[in-house]
Amino acid sequence: ILNNKEFIICKDQYRFGFEKINIENMKDTIKKKKKGSFIILDEEIYIKQYDTTKISEIKTIINDKIKKEFNSDNYLIHFCIDNKEKKTFIYAIKGGDRLMPFLDYLNKIKVTPIQFLMLKNIRKNIKKRNFKALIEIEDKHYYIEVKNNIIIKNLLFSIDEKIIEEKDIIKGKF
């Protein structure tokens, strides 16, 4: 899942691939490329479900409810629409403040929580629309529950915490 072409943000540490990197070295790399791809590790995704699929209503919900609830620019927000169930899932994850030092140097930015990379990789390999997965990455367990190719639940456990034991759960380690 993790590769050496993306910047990784894990709490207050930065890496390029598997090597720790300081902010100044990251800025130099970003200035040359003018674009950056970031993966956020070690953060749970906040998920809220709404019974609407209209984009105008979703934007209103984000601006009037979600942004006020968090009251911070530190959260990155994204949404997915499940047209089959006529629901929208709004996601928020901490990490906005950790991207701020680089925004002046970027023409293009891509930010992906690790849970979405897990979804992409698992879906590619098992070709199922509904599943539960528990994946170990760098001494953390990430649990996702997926319905209609959309993450509807996620949890984050440290390696020494009791983890979820369920039937039909996909397990892996990266």
mmCIF file of C-alpha atoms in Angstrom:
data_model
loop_
_atom_site.group_PDB
_atom_site.id
_atom_site.type_symbol
_atom_site.label_atom_id
_atom_site.label_comp_id
_atom_site.label_asym_id
_atom_site.label_seq_id
_atom_site.Cartn_x
_atom_site.Cartn_y
_atom_site.Cartn_z
ATOM 1 C CA ILE A 1 0.000 0.000 0.000
ATOM 2 C CA LEU A 2 2.763 2.439 0.941
ATOM 3 C CA ASN A 3 5.375 3.294 -1.653
ATOM 4 C CA ASN A 4 8.376 5.548 -2.064
ATOM 5 C CA LYS A 5 6.712 8.115 -4.346
ATOM 6 C CA GLU A 6 4.399 9.664 -1.775
ATOM 7 C CA PHE A 7 4.857 11.772 1.311
ATOM 8 C CA ILE A 8 3.555 10.100 4.437
ATOM 9 C CA ILE A 9 2.180 12.068 7.355
ATOM 10 C CA CYS A 10 2.053 10.084 10.585
ATOM 11 C CA LYS A 11 1.093 12.255 13.556
ATOM 12 C CA ASP A 12 3.810 14.951 13.572
ATOM 13 C CA GLN A 13 6.373 13.037 11.509
ATOM 14 C CA TYR A 14 6.925 13.259 7.771
ATOM 15 C CA ARG A 15 8.414 10.644 5.490
ATOM 16 C CA PHE A 16 9.127 10.323 1.817
ATOM 17 C CA GLY A 17 8.582 6.658 1.152
ATOM 18 C CA PHE A 18 10.163 4.871 4.067
ATOM 19 C CA GLU A 19 12.713 7.519 5.092
ATOM 20 C CA LYS A 20 12.025 10.169 7.710
ATOM 21 C CA ILE A 21 12.374 13.615 6.218
ATOM 22 C CA ASN A 22 12.353 17.085 7.729
ATOM 23 C CA ILE A 23 10.055 19.839 6.518
ATOM 24 C CA GLU A 24 12.813 21.791 4.730
ATOM 25 C CA ASN A 25 13.854 18.742 2.674
ATOM 26 C CA MET A 26 10.189 18.103 1.860
ATOM 27 C CA LYS A 27 9.805 21.703 0.689
ATOM 28 C CA ASP A 28 12.850 21.326 -1.584
ATOM 29 C CA THR A 29 11.424 18.142 -3.132
ATOM 30 C CA ILE A 30 7.983 19.713 -3.564
ATOM 31 C CA LYS A 31 9.402 22.912 -5.112
ATOM 32 C CA LYS A 32 11.073 20.807 -7.824
ATOM 33 C CA LYS A 33 7.980 18.731 -8.599
ATOM 34 C CA LYS A 34 5.293 21.429 -8.048
ATOM 35 C CA LYS A 35 2.939 18.669 -6.981
ATOM 36 C CA GLY A 36 2.606 16.436 -3.963
ATOM 37 C CA SER A 37 0.875 13.239 -3.043
ATOM 38 C CA PHE A 38 0.330 12.704 0.680
ATOM 39 C CA ILE A 39 -0.898 9.698 2.668
ATOM 40 C CA ILE A 40 -2.256 10.246 6.171
ATOM 41 C CA LEU A 41 -1.535 7.460 8.664
ATOM 42 C CA ASP A 42 -2.518 7.009 12.294
ATOM 43 C CA GLU A 43 -5.801 8.953 12.161
ATOM 44 C CA GLU A 44 -9.370 7.693 12.308
ATOM 45 C CA ILE A 45 -11.830 9.025 9.781
ATOM 46 C CA TYR A 46 -14.900 10.758 11.157
ATOM 47 C CA ILE A 47 -17.910 9.445 9.189
ATOM 48 C CA LYS A 48 -21.388 10.935 9.153
ATOM 49 C CA GLN A 49 -24.294 9.624 7.048
ATOM 50 C CA TYR A 50 -27.083 11.727 5.511
ATOM 51 C CA ASP A 51 -30.220 10.782 3.583
ATOM 52 C CA THR A 52 -29.607 12.962 0.538
ATOM 53 C CA THR A 53 -27.770 12.667 -2.763
ATOM 54 C CA LYS A 54 -28.219 16.236 -4.033
ATOM 55 C CA ILE A 55 -24.864 17.993 -4.338
ATOM 56 C CA SER A 56 -26.300 21.382 -3.327
ATOM 57 C CA GLU A 57 -27.727 19.868 -0.120
ATOM 58 C CA ILE A 58 -24.471 18.064 0.619
ATOM 59 C CA LYS A 59 -22.462 21.293 0.251
ATOM 60 C CA THR A 60 -24.902 23.058 2.581
ATOM 61 C CA ILE A 61 -24.545 20.269 5.158
ATOM 62 C CA ILE A 62 -20.746 20.497 4.950
ATOM 63 C CA ASN A 63 -20.716 24.285 5.320
ATOM 64 C CA ASP A 64 -23.500 24.623 7.908
ATOM 65 C CA LYS A 65 -23.039 21.518 10.050
ATOM 66 C CA ILE A 66 -19.751 19.689 9.535
ATOM 67 C CA LYS A 67 -17.411 22.704 9.466
ATOM 68 C CA LYS A 68 -19.156 24.228 12.484
ATOM 69 C CA GLU A 69 -18.990 20.935 14.374
ATOM 70 C CA PHE A 70 -15.214 20.749 13.970
ATOM 71 C CA ASN A 71 -14.615 24.508 14.173
ATOM 72 C CA SER A 72 -11.140 24.012 12.736
ATOM 73 C CA ASP A 73 -9.247 24.194 9.454
ATOM 74 C CA ASN A 74 -7.304 21.166 10.617
ATOM 75 C CA TYR A 75 -9.874 18.762 9.141
ATOM 76 C CA LEU A 76 -9.944 17.679 5.503
ATOM 77 C CA ILE A 77 -13.435 16.874 4.247
ATOM 78 C CA HIS A 78 -14.622 14.539 1.494
ATOM 79 C CA PHE A 79 -17.908 12.863 0.629
ATOM 80 C CA CYS A 80 -19.165 9.791 -1.246
ATOM 81 C CA ILE A 81 -22.666 9.267 -2.573
ATOM 82 C CA ASP A 82 -24.327 5.852 -2.423
ATOM 83 C CA ASN A 83 -27.006 6.206 -5.108
ATOM 84 C CA LYS A 84 -28.227 2.666 -4.506
ATOM 85 C CA GLU A 85 -29.110 3.430 -0.868
ATOM 86 C CA LYS A 86 -29.781 7.144 -1.550
ATOM 87 C CA LYS A 87 -27.301 8.197 1.141
ATOM 88 C CA THR A 88 -24.251 10.388 1.373
ATOM 89 C CA PHE A 89 -21.274 9.681 3.604
ATOM 90 C CA ILE A 90 -19.253 12.691 4.679
ATOM 91 C CA TYR A 91 -15.711 12.031 5.861
ATOM 92 C CA ALA A 92 -13.382 14.259 7.866
ATOM 93 C CA ILE A 93 -9.819 13.533 8.935
ATOM 94 C CA LYS A 94 -7.227 15.540 10.839
ATOM 95 C CA GLY A 95 -4.244 16.679 8.828
ATOM 96 C CA GLY A 96 -4.964 20.058 7.275
ATOM 97 C CA ASP A 97 -2.499 21.896 9.501
ATOM 98 C CA ARG A 98 0.266 19.442 8.580
ATOM 99 C CA LEU A 99 -0.163 20.325 4.892
ATOM 100 C CA MET A 100 -0.052 24.098 5.388
ATOM 101 C CA PRO A 101 3.771 24.438 5.162
ATOM 102 C CA PHE A 102 3.677 23.065 1.597
ATOM 103 C CA LEU A 103 0.665 24.755 0.022
ATOM 104 C CA ASP A 104 2.654 27.752 -1.262
ATOM 105 C CA TYR A 105 4.818 25.435 -3.375
ATOM 106 C CA LEU A 106 2.177 23.157 -4.881
ATOM 107 C CA ASN A 107 0.229 23.467 -8.116
ATOM 108 C CA LYS A 108 -1.433 20.109 -7.523
ATOM 109 C CA ILE A 109 -2.042 18.206 -4.297
ATOM 110 C CA LYS A 110 -3.507 14.793 -3.567
ATOM 111 C CA VAL A 111 -4.265 13.705 0.006
ATOM 112 C CA THR A 112 -5.369 10.155 0.768
ATOM 113 C CA PRO A 113 -6.150 8.660 4.170
ATOM 114 C CA ILE A 114 -4.683 5.162 4.464
ATOM 115 C CA GLN A 115 -8.197 3.735 4.866
ATOM 116 C CA PHE A 116 -9.045 4.763 1.280
ATOM 117 C CA LEU A 117 -5.864 3.110 -0.032
ATOM 118 C CA MET A 118 -6.867 -0.051 1.827
ATOM 119 C CA LEU A 119 -10.299 0.089 0.181
ATOM 120 C CA LYS A 120 -8.774 0.515 -3.276
ATOM 121 C CA ASN A 121 -6.268 -2.339 -2.871
ATOM 122 C CA ILE A 122 -8.699 -4.793 -1.291
ATOM 123 C CA ARG A 123 -11.413 -4.057 -3.835
ATOM 124 C CA LYS A 124 -8.934 -4.642 -6.653
ATOM 125 C CA ASN A 125 -8.000 -8.048 -5.239
ATOM 126 C CA ILE A 126 -11.317 -9.476 -4.064
ATOM 127 C CA LYS A 127 -13.833 -7.771 -6.388
ATOM 128 C CA LYS A 128 -16.510 -7.516 -3.667
ATOM 129 C CA ARG A 129 -18.684 -4.472 -2.963
ATOM 130 C CA ASN A 130 -19.297 -5.350 0.692
ATOM 131 C CA PHE A 131 -16.626 -6.506 3.125
ATOM 132 C CA LYS A 132 -14.890 -5.958 6.452
ATOM 133 C CA ALA A 133 -11.125 -5.759 6.713
ATOM 134 C CA LEU A 134 -8.548 -5.569 9.480
ATOM 135 C CA ILE A 135 -5.120 -4.575 8.219
ATOM 136 C CA GLU A 136 -1.915 -4.112 10.196
ATOM 137 C CA ILE A 137 0.286 -1.252 9.042
ATOM 138 C CA GLU A 138 3.285 -0.076 11.041
ATOM 139 C CA ASP A 139 2.180 -1.456 14.413
ATOM 140 C CA LYS A 140 -1.426 -0.247 14.078
ATOM 141 C CA HIS A 141 -4.580 -2.133 13.147
ATOM 142 C CA TYR A 142 -6.957 -0.380 10.743
ATOM 143 C CA TYR A 143 -10.489 -1.737 10.543
ATOM 144 C CA ILE A 144 -12.842 -0.746 7.743
ATOM 145 C CA GLU A 145 -16.366 -1.858 6.980
ATOM 146 C CA VAL A 146 -17.409 -1.338 3.365
ATOM 147 C CA LYS A 147 -20.876 -1.377 1.840
ATOM 148 C CA ASN A 148 -21.502 -0.680 -1.869
ATOM 149 C CA ASN A 149 -17.793 0.189 -2.228
ATOM 150 C CA ILE A 150 -18.081 2.956 0.385
ATOM 151 C CA ILE A 151 -16.429 2.992 3.806
ATOM 152 C CA ILE A 152 -19.229 3.137 6.366
ATOM 153 C CA LYS A 153 -17.181 2.439 9.503
ATOM 154 C CA ASN A 154 -13.534 2.590 10.522
ATOM 155 C CA LEU A 155 -11.530 2.057 13.696
ATOM 156 C CA LEU A 156 -7.887 2.388 14.621
ATOM 157 C CA PHE A 157 -6.207 0.181 17.225
ATOM 158 C CA SER A 158 -2.687 0.125 18.577
ATOM 159 C CA ILE A 159 -1.008 -3.248 18.181
ATOM 160 C CA ASP A 160 -1.438 -4.134 21.882
ATOM 161 C CA GLU A 161 -5.163 -3.302 22.098
ATOM 162 C CA LYS A 162 -7.797 -5.981 21.806
ATOM 163 C CA ILE A 163 -8.870 -6.166 18.189
ATOM 164 C CA ILE A 164 -12.137 -7.065 16.544
ATOM 165 C CA GLU A 165 -12.765 -10.767 16.012
ATOM 166 C CA GLU A 166 -15.592 -11.371 13.550
ATOM 167 C CA LYS A 167 -16.478 -13.919 10.920
ATOM 168 C CA ASP A 168 -15.808 -13.109 7.282
ATOM 169 C CA ILE A 169 -13.224 -10.451 8.015
ATOM 170 C CA ILE A 170 -10.323 -9.965 5.638
ATOM 171 C CA LYS A 171 -7.014 -9.760 7.486
ATOM 172 C CA GLY A 172 -3.669 -8.588 6.210
ATOM 173 C CA LYS A 173 -0.393 -6.902 7.018
ATOM 174 C CA PHE A 174 1.590 -4.331 5.076
#
